[in-house]
Short mmCIF file of C-alpha atoms and ligand atoms in Angstrom, two decimals:
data_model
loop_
_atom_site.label_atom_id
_atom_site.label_comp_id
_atom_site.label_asym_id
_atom_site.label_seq_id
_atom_site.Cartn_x
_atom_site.Cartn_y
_atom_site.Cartn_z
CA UNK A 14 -17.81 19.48 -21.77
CA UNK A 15 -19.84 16.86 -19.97
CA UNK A 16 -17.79 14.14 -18.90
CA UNK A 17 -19.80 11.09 -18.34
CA UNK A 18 -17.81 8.38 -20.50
CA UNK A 19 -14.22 7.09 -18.99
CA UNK A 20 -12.43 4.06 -21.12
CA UNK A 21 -9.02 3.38 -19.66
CA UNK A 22 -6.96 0.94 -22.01
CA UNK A 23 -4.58 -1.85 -20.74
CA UNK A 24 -5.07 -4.16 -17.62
CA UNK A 25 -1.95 -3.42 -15.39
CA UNK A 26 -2.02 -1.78 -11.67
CA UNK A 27 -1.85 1.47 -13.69
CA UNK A 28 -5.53 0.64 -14.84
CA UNK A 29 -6.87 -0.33 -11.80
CA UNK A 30 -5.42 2.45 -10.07
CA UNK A 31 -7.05 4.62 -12.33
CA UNK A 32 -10.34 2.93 -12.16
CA UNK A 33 -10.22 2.96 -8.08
CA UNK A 34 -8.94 6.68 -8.24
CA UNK A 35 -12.27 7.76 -10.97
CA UNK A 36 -14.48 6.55 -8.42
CA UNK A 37 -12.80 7.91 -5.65
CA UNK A 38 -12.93 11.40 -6.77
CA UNK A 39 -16.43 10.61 -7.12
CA UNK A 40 -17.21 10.55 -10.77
CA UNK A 41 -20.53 8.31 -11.84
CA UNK A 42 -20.42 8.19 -15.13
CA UNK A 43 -19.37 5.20 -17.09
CA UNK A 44 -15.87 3.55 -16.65
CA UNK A 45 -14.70 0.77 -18.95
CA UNK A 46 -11.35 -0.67 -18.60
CA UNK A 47 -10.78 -2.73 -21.83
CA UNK A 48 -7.51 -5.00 -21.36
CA UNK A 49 -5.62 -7.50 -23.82
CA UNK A 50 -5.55 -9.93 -20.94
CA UNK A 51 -7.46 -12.71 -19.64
CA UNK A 52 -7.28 -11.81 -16.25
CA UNK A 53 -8.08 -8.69 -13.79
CA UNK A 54 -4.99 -6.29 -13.22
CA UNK A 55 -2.17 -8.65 -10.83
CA UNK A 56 1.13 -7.51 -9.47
CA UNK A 57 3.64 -8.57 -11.69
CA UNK A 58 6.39 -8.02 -9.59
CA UNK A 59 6.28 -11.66 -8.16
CA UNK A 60 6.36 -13.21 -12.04
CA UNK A 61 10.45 -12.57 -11.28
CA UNK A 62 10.56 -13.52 -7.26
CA UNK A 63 8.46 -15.59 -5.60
CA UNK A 64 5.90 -16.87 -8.43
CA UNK A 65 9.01 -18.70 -10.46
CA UNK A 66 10.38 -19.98 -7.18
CA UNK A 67 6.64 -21.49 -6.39
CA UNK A 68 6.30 -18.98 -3.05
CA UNK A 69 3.52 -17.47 -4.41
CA UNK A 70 0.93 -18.77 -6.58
CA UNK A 71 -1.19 -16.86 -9.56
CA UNK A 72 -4.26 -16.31 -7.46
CA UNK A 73 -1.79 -14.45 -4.86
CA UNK A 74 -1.45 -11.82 -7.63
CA UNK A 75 -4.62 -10.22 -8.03
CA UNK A 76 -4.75 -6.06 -7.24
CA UNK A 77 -8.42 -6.66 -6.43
CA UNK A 78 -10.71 -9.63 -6.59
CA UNK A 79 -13.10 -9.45 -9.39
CA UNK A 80 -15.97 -7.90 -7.09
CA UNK A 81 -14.13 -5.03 -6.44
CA UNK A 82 -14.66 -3.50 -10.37
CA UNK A 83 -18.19 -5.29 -10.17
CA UNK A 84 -19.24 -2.75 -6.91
CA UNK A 85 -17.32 0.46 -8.19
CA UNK A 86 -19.01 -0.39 -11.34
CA UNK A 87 -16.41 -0.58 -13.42
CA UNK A 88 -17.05 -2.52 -17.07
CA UNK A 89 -13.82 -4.91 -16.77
CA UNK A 90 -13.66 -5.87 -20.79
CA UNK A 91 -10.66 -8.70 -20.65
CA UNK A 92 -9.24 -10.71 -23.20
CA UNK A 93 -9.51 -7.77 -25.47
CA UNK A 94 -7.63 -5.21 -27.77
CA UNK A 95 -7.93 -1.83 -28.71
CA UNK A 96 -6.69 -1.42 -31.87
CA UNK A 97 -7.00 2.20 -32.49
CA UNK A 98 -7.58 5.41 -30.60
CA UNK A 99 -9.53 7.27 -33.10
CA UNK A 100 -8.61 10.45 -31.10
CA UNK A 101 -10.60 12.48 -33.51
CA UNK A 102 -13.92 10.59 -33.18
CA UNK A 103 -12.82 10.24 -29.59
CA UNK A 104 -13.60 6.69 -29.66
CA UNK A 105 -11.46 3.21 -29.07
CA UNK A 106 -11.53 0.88 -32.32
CA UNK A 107 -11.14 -2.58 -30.84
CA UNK A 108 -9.69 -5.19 -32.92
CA UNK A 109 -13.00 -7.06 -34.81
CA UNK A 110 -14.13 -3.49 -35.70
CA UNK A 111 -16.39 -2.72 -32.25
CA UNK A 112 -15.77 0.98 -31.29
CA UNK A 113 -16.20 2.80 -27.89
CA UNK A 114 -16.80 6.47 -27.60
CA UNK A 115 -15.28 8.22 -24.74
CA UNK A 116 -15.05 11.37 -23.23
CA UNK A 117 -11.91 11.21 -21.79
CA UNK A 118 -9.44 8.03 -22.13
CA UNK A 119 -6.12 6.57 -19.93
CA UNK A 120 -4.06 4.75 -22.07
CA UNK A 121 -2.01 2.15 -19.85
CA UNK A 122 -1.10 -0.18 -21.90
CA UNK A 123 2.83 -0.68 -20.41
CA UNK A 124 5.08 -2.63 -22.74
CA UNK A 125 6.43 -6.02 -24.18
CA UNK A 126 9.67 -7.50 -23.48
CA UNK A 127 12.33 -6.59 -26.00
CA UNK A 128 12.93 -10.05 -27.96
CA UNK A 129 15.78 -11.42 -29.51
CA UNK A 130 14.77 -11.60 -33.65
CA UNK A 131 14.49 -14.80 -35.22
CA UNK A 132 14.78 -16.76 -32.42
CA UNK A 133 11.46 -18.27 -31.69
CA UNK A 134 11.82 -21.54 -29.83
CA UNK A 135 9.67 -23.08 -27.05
CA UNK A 136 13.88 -22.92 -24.64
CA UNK A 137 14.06 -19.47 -25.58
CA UNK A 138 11.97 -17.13 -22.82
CA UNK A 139 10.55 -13.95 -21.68
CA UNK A 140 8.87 -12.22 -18.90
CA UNK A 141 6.11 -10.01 -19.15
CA UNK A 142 3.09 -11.84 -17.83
CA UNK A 143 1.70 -14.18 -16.15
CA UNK A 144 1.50 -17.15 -18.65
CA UNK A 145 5.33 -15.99 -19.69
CA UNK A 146 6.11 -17.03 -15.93
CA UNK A 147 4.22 -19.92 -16.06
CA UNK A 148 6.02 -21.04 -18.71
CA UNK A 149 9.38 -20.05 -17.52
CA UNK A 150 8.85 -21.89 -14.00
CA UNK A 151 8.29 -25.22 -15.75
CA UNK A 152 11.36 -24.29 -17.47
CA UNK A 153 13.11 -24.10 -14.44
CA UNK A 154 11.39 -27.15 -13.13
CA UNK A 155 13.06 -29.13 -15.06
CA UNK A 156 16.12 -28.19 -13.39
CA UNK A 157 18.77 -27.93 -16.32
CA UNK A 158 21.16 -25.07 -16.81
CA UNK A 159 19.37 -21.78 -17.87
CA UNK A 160 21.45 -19.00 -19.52
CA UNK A 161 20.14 -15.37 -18.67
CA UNK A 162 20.57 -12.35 -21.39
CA UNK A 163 20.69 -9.32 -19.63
CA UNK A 164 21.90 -8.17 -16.39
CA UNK A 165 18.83 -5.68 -15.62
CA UNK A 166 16.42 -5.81 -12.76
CA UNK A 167 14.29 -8.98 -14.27
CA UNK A 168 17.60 -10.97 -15.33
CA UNK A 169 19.15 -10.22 -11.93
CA UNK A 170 15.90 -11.36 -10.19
CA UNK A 171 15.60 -14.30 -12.45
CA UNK A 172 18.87 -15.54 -11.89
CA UNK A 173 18.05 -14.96 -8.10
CA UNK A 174 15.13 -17.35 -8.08
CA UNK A 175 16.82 -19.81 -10.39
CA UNK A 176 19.57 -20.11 -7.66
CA UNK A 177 17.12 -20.97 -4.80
CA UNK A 178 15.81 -23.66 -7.30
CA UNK A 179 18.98 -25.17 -7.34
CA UNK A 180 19.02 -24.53 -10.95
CA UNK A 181 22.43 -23.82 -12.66
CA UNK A 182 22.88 -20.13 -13.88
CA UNK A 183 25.05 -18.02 -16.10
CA UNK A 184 24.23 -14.29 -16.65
CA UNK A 185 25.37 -12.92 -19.97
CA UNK A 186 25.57 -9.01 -20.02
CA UNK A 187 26.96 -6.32 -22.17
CA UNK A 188 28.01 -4.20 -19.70
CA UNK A 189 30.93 -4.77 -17.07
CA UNK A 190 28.39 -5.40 -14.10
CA UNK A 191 24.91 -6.37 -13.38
CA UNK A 192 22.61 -3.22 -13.27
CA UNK A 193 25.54 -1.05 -14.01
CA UNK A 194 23.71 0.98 -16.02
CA UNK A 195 20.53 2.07 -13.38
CA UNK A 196 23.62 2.34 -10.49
CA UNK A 197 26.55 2.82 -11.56
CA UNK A 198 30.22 0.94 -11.24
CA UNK A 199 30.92 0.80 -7.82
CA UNK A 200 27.43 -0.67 -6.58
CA UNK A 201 27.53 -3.18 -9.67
CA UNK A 202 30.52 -4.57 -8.67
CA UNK A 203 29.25 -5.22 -5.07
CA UNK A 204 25.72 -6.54 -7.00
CA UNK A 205 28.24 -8.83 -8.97
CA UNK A 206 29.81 -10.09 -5.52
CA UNK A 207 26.19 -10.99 -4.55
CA UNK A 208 24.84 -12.95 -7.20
CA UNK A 209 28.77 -14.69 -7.64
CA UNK A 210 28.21 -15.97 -4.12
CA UNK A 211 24.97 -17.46 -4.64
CA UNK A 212 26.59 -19.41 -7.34
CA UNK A 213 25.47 -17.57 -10.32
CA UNK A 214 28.36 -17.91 -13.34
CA UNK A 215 28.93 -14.03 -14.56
CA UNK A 216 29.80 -13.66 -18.08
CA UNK A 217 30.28 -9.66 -18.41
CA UNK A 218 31.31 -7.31 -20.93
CA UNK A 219 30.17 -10.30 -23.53
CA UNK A 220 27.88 -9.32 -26.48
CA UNK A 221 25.88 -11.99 -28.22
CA UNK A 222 26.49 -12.43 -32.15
CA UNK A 223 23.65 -15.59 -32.47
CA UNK A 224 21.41 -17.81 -30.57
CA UNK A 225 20.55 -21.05 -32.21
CA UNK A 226 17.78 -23.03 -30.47
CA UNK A 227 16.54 -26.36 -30.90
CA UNK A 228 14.97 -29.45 -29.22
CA UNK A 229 18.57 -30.37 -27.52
CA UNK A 230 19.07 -27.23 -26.01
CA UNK A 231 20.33 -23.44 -26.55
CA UNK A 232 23.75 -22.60 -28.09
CA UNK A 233 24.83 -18.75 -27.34
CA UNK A 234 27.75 -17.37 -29.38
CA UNK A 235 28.98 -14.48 -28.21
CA UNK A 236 32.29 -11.89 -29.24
CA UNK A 237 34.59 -14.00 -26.73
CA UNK A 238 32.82 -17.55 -26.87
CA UNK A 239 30.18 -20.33 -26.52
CA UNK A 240 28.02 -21.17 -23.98
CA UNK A 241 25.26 -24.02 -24.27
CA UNK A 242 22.61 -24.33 -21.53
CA UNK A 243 19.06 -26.06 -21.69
CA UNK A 244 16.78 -22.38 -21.27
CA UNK A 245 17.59 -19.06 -22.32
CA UNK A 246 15.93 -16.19 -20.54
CA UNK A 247 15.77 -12.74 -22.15
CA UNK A 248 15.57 -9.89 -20.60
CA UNK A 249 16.98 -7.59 -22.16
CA UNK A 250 14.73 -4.87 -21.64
CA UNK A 251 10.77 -3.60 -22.76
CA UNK A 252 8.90 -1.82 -25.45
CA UNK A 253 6.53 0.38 -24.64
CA UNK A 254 2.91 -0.38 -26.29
CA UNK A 255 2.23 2.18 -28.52
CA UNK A 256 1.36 0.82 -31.52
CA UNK A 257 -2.85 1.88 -30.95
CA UNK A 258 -1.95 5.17 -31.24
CA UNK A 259 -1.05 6.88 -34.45
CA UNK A 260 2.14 9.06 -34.84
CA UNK A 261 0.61 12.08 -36.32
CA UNK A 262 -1.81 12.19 -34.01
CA UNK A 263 -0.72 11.38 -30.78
CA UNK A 264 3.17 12.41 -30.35
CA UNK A 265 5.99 9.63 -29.36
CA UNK A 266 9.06 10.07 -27.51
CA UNK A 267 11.79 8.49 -29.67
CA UNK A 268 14.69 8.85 -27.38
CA UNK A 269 12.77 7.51 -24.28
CA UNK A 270 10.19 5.11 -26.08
CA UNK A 271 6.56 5.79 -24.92
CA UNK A 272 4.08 8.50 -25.26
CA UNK A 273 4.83 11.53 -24.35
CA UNK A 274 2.89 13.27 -21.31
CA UNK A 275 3.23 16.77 -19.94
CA UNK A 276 2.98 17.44 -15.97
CA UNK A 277 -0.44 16.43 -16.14
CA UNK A 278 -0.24 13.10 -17.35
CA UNK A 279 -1.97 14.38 -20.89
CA UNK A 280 -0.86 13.22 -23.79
CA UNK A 281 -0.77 16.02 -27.35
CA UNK A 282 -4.10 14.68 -28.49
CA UNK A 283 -7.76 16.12 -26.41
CA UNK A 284 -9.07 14.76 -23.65
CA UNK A 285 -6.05 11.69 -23.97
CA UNK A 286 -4.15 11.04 -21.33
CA UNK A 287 -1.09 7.91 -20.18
CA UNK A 288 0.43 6.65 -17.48
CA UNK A 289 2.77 3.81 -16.27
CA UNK A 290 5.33 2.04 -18.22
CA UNK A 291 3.96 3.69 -21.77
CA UNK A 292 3.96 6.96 -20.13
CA UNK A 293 7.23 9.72 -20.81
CA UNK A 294 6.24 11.86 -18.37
CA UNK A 295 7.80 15.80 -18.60
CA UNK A 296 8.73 15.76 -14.89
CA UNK A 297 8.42 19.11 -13.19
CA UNK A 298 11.08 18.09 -10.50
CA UNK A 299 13.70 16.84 -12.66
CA UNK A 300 12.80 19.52 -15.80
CA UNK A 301 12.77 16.74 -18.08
CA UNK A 302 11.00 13.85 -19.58
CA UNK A 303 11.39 10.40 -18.05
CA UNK A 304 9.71 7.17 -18.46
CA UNK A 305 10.00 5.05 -15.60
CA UNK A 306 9.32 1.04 -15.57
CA UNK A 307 8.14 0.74 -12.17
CA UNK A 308 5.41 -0.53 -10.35
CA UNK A 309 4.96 2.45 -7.20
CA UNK A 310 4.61 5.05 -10.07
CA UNK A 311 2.36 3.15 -12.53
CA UNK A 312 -0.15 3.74 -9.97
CA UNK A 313 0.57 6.76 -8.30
CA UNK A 314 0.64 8.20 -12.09
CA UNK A 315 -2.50 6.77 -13.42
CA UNK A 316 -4.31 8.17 -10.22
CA UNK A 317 -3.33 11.77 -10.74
CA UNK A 318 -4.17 11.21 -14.65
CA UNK A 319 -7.60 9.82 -13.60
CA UNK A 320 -7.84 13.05 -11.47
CA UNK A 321 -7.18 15.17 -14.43
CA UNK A 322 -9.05 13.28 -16.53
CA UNK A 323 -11.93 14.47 -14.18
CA UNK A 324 -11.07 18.23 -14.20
CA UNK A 325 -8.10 18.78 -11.81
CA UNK A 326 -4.92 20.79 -12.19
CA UNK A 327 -2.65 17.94 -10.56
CA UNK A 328 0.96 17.99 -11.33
CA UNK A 329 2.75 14.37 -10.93
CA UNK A 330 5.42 14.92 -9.15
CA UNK A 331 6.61 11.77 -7.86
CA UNK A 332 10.31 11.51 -7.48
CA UNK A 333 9.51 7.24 -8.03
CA UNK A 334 10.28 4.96 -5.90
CA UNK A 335 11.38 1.42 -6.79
CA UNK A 336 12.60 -2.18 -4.97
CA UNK A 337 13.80 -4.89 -5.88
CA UNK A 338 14.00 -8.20 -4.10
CA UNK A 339 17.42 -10.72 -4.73
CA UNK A 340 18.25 -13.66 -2.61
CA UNK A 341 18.21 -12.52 1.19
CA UNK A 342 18.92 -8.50 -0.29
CA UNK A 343 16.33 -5.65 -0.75
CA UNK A 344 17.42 -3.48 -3.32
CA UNK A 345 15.55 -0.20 -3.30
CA UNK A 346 16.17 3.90 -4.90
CA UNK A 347 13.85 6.45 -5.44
CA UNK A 348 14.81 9.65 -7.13
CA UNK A 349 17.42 9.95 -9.95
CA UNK A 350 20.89 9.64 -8.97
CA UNK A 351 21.65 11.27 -12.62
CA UNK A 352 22.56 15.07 -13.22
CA UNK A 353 24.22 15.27 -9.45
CA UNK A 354 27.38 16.67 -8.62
CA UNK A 355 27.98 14.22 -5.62
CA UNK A 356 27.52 11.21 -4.04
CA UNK A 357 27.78 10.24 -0.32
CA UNK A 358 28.16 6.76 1.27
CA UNK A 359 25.65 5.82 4.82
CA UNK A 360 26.74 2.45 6.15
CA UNK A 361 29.20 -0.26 5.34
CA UNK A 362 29.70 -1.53 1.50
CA UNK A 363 31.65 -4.16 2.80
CA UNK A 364 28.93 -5.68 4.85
CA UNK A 365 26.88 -5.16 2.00
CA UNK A 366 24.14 -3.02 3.79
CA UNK A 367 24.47 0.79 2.50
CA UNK A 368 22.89 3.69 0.72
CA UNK A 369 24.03 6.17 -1.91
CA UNK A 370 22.92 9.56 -1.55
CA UNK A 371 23.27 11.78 -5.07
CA UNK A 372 23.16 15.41 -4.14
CA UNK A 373 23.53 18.35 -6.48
CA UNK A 374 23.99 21.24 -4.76
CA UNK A 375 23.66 20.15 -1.71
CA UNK A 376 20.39 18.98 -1.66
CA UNK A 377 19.33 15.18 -1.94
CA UNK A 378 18.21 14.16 -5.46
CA UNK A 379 18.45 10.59 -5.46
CA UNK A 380 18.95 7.88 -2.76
CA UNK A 381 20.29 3.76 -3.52
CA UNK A 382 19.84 1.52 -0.96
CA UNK A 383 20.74 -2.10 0.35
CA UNK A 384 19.01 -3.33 2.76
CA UNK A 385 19.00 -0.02 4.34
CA UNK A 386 15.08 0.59 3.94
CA UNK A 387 14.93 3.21 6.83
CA UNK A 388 17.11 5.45 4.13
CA UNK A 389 14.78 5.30 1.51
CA UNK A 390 12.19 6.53 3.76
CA UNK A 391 14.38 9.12 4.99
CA UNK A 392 15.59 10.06 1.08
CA UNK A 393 12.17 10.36 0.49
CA UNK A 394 11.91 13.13 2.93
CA UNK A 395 14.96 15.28 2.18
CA UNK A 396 14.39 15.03 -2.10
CA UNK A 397 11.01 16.48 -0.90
CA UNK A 398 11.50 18.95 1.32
CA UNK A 399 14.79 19.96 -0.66
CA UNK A 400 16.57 21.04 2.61
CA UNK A 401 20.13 22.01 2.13
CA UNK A 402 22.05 18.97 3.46
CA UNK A 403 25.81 18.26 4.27
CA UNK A 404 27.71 15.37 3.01
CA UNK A 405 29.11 14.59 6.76
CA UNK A 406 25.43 14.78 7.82
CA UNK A 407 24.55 12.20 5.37
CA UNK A 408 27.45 9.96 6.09
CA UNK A 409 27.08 10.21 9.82
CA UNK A 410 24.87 7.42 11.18
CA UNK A 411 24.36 8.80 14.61
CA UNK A 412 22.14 11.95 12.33
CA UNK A 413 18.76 11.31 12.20
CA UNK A 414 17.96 11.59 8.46
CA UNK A 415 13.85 11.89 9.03
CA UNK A 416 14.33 14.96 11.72
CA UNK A 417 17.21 16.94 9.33
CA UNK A 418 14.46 16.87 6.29
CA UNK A 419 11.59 17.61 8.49
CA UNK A 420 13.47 20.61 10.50
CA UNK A 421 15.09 21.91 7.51
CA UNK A 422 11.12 21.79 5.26
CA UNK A 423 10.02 23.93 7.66
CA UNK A 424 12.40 26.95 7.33
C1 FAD B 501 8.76 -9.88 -14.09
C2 FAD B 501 8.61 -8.46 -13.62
C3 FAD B 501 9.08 -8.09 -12.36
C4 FAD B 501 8.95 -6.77 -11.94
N1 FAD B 501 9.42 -6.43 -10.71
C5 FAD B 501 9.29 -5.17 -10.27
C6 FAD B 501 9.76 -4.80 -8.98
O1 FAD B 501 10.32 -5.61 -8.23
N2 FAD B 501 9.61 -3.51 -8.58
C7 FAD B 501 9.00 -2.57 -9.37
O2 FAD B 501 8.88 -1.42 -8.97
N3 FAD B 501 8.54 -2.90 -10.61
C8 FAD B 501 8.67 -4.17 -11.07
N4 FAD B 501 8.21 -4.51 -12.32
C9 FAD B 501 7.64 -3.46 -13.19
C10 FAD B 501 6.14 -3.27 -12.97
O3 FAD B 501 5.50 -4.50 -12.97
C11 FAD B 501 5.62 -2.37 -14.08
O4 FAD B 501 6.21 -1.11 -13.91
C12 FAD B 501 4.11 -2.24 -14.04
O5 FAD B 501 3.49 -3.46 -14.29
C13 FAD B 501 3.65 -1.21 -15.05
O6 FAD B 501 2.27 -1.13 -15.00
P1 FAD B 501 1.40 -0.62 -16.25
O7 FAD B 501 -0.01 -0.75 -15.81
O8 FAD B 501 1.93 0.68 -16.70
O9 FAD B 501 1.72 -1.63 -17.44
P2 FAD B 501 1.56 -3.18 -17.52
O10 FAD B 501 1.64 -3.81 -16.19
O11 FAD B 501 2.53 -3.64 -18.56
O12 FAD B 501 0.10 -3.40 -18.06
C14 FAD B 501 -0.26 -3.05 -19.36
C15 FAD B 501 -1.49 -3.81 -19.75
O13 FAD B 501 -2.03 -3.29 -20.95
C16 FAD B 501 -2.44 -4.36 -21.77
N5 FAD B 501 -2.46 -3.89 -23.16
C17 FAD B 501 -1.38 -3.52 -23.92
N6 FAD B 501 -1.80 -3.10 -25.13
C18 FAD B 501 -3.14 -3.19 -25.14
C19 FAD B 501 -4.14 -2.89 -26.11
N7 FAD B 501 -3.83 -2.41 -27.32
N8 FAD B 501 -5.44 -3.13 -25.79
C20 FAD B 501 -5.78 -3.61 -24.56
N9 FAD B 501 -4.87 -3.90 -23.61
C21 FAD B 501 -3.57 -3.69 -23.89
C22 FAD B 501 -1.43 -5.43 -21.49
O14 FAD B 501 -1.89 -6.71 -21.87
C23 FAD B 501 -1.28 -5.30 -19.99
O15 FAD B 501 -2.27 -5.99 -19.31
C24 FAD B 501 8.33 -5.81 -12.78
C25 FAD B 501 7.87 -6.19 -14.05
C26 FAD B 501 8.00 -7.50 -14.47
C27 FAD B 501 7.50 -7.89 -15.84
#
């Protein structure tokens, strides 16, 4: 088939990854990134950090200035929707009716945050995008007590930056610690100890029964309570964007969310593939599907998927890398820290400055850090070279982590 017609749908780094990586490979056909937003592709990993606090402002956020898609000659289509993938007519429907025939398409389109139903009140906010942030720093500008659903990565974060404000914070969560659920009980707890001495009020192992909003303020009952605060923030997690494509014809991951992709980034319909946060990618390191929510693999995933698009045989096999940025503390992991049959401590929890490395048998599979970025470069190493690796070595600080993967890889 000739391939001379490239639409990519969404406008996050996935899609401009994809664009940059179509052009790089050296295809000069047509590429048309069509995006729901009003602006080019931007990080959004400062919406949570240093964009609420007023660090960073929105024209910091840009992945590439405008001329960048104007001399790869990319058609940049913003402030509009696909509606449809009409993956028999291989064409996009856009929403007033316009279609746009492609050879081979990217769907990127990531997700939505997960919101609270029936709550719809101007106190009452989420964080996606860019005009969500917007709206939650002048929030936060006003400097009166903000309530936080959600202990994940964005509510941890938020609270984070609503502490260096000055603002007054209390994090409701279901679960006994923040991000219990990505690492576990012990780190959680230390996590907890963090954002408790930065002055953040934890309410955990509360679940909310009703949130009643109104031009006074929030009310939040929960199973063991009240709590009233001026802002609620809720981040309680994201849905991936699939509604463009239709069941029958393009198949969904129900347990994950998403759209389900094989090695190669393709989804079950022709010449369709996905990547990013929409993407449930069959990993062929972990031998199973996993959708990750992370900025490092929405573009490392969308360029091998542009690849393929183009006629390669690339397996993505990223084992993901992620960070995450709280007060004065990195947080970072990469690999899966799941399905292992150990884990080994490197440095001091106490001091708050140590890693977890998950092994199953004997061989690195995941690595947690904080503030210990050397050993996420080093993790990254051993889960790739899978050399055989001792739990003393790992525990021993005077090993050099880098030199045991690179000796071992080479057997
Ligand atoms: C506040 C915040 C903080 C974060 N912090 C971190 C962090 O510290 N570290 C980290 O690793 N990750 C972080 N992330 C996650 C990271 O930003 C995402 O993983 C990444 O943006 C995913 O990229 P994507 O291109 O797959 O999807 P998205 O960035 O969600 O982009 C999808 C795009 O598609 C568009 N779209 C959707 N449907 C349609 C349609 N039908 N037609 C046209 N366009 C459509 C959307 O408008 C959007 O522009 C953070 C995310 C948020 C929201």
């Amino acid at each position: 088939m000739t391939m001379s017609r490239c639409v990519i749908v969404g406008g996050g780094p996935a899609a401009a990854s994809a664009a940059g990586a179509l052009r790089a490979a050296g295809f000069d056909g047509s590429v048309t990134i069509v995006s729901a937003e009003d602006v080019p592709p931007y990080e959004r990993p400062p919406l949570s950090k240093d964009f609420l606090t007023g660090a960073t402002g929105a024209g910091e956020l840009q992945l590439h200035p405008r001329d960048w898609y104007t001399d790869l000659g990319v058609d940049l289509r913003l402030g509009t929707r696909v509606a449809a993938v009409d993956t028999a007519a291989h064409a996009l429907v856009l929403t007033g009716g316009e279609r746009i025939g492609y050879d081979s398409a990217l769907i990127a389109t990531g997700g939505t945050a997960r919101r609270l139903p029936g709550v719809d009140h101007d106190r009452v906010r989420y964080l996606r995008d860019l005009a969500d942030a917007g709206a939650l720093a002048k929030r936060l500008a006003t400097g009166e007590p903000v309530i936080v659903l959600g202990g994940g990565f964005i509510g941890c974060e938020v609270a984070a930056s609503a502490r260096k404000l000055g603002v007054d914070v209390t994090m409701l969560e279901m679960a006994d610690h923040p991000l219990q659920r990505v690492v576990g009980d012990e780190v959680g707890r230390i996590v907890a100890g963090i954002h408790r001495d930065h002055g953040v009020k934890l309410r955990m192992g509360e679940t909310v029964q009703s949130v009643h909003a109104g031009d006074d303020g929030v009310l939040v009952t929960t199973d063991r309570g009240r709590l009233e605060g001026a802002t609620l923030v809720v981040a309680i997690g994201l849905v991936p964007s699939t509604g463009l494509v239709a069941r029958g014809e393009v198949a969904l991951d129900d347990v994950n969310g998403g759209i389900v992709v094989d090695g190669y980034c393709r989804t079950s319909a022709p010449e369709v593939y996905a990547a990013g946060d929409v993407a449930s990618h069959e990993h062929p390191r972990y031998g199973r599907r996993i959708r990750v929510e992370h900025h490092d693999n929405a573009i490392r995933q969308a360029a091998v998927a542009a690849r393929n698009m183009l006629g390669a045989q690339e397996l993505y096999e990223d084992p993901h890398w992620f960070w995450s940025d709280q007060y004065e503390h990195s947080l970072q992991a990469i690999g899966r820290g799941d399905d292992c049959d150990r884990t080994v401590v490197r440095g001091s929890p106490a001091d708050r400055r140590f890693s977890v490395f998950s092994l199953s048998g004997g061989r690195v599979r995941g690595v947690f850090a904080l503030d210990r970025g050397a050993d996420i470069l080093a993790g990254k190493r051993l889960i790739r070279s899978a050399a055989l690796v001792t739990p003393e070595q790992l525990a021993d600080e005077s090993v050099n982590l880098k030199r045991l993967a690179v000796d071992r890889s080479h057997r």
